[in-house]
């Protein structure tokens, strides 16, 4: 049985990963990991898109 604290922890973790996806230092690492794990990429698609946008901004001249 999952308790509410476990669910809150999962929500907090997802929020933190979304924040990291906006950080140029972590965005490429997140992309690499999600590309290697398609099932997680689907689950975290919002994070994946945010990381792509962050990397694109960093690589533009």
Short mmCIF file of C-alpha atoms in Angstrom, two decimals:
data_model
loop_
_atom_site.label_atom_id
_atom_site.label_comp_id
_atom_site.label_asym_id
_atom_site.label_seq_id
_atom_site.Cartn_x
_atom_site.Cartn_y
_atom_site.Cartn_z
CA UNK A 1 0.00 0.00 0.00
CA UNK A 2 1.30 3.45 -0.88
CA UNK A 3 0.85 6.16 1.70
CA UNK A 4 0.39 9.85 1.02
CA UNK A 5 3.94 10.71 2.11
CA UNK A 6 5.29 8.39 -0.59
CA UNK A 7 3.14 10.11 -3.19
CA UNK A 8 4.27 13.53 -1.97
CA UNK A 9 7.89 12.41 -2.24
CA UNK A 10 7.36 11.29 -5.83
CA UNK A 11 5.76 14.62 -6.72
CA UNK A 12 8.65 16.50 -5.08
CA UNK A 13 11.21 14.41 -6.98
CA UNK A 14 9.51 15.04 -10.32
CA UNK A 15 9.42 18.77 -9.55
CA UNK A 16 13.16 18.76 -8.76
CA UNK A 17 13.98 16.91 -11.99
CA UNK A 18 11.93 19.49 -13.94
CA UNK A 19 14.00 22.23 -12.31
CA UNK A 20 17.25 20.44 -13.17
CA UNK A 21 16.11 20.12 -16.79
CA UNK A 22 16.20 23.92 -16.97
CA UNK A 23 19.81 24.01 -15.76
CA UNK A 24 22.31 23.82 -18.63
CA UNK A 25 24.69 21.77 -16.47
CA UNK A 26 22.15 18.98 -16.06
CA UNK A 27 19.94 19.20 -19.16
CA UNK A 28 22.27 17.19 -21.43
CA UNK A 29 22.76 14.52 -18.78
CA UNK A 30 19.00 14.20 -18.36
CA UNK A 31 18.56 13.92 -22.14
CA UNK A 32 21.23 11.24 -22.40
CA UNK A 33 19.68 9.21 -19.59
CA UNK A 34 16.12 9.53 -20.90
CA UNK A 35 17.24 8.63 -24.43
CA UNK A 36 18.76 5.45 -23.01
CA UNK A 37 15.56 4.67 -21.08
CA UNK A 38 12.55 5.08 -23.39
CA UNK A 39 10.01 3.92 -20.80
CA UNK A 40 11.14 6.67 -18.44
CA UNK A 41 11.29 9.16 -21.31
CA UNK A 42 7.59 8.54 -21.93
CA UNK A 43 6.78 8.89 -18.25
CA UNK A 44 8.82 12.10 -17.91
CA UNK A 45 8.00 13.58 -21.32
CA UNK A 46 7.51 17.08 -19.90
CA UNK A 47 11.00 16.97 -18.36
CA UNK A 48 12.40 15.61 -21.65
CA UNK A 49 10.97 18.52 -23.65
CA UNK A 50 12.26 21.06 -21.12
CA UNK A 51 15.75 19.56 -21.27
CA UNK A 52 15.73 19.64 -25.08
CA UNK A 53 14.78 23.31 -25.06
CA UNK A 54 17.50 24.11 -22.51
CA UNK A 55 20.18 22.35 -24.56
CA UNK A 56 19.01 24.07 -27.75
CA UNK A 57 19.29 27.50 -26.13
CA UNK A 58 22.83 26.69 -24.93
CA UNK A 59 24.00 25.49 -28.35
CA UNK A 60 22.68 28.44 -30.37
CA UNK A 61 25.43 30.83 -31.49
#
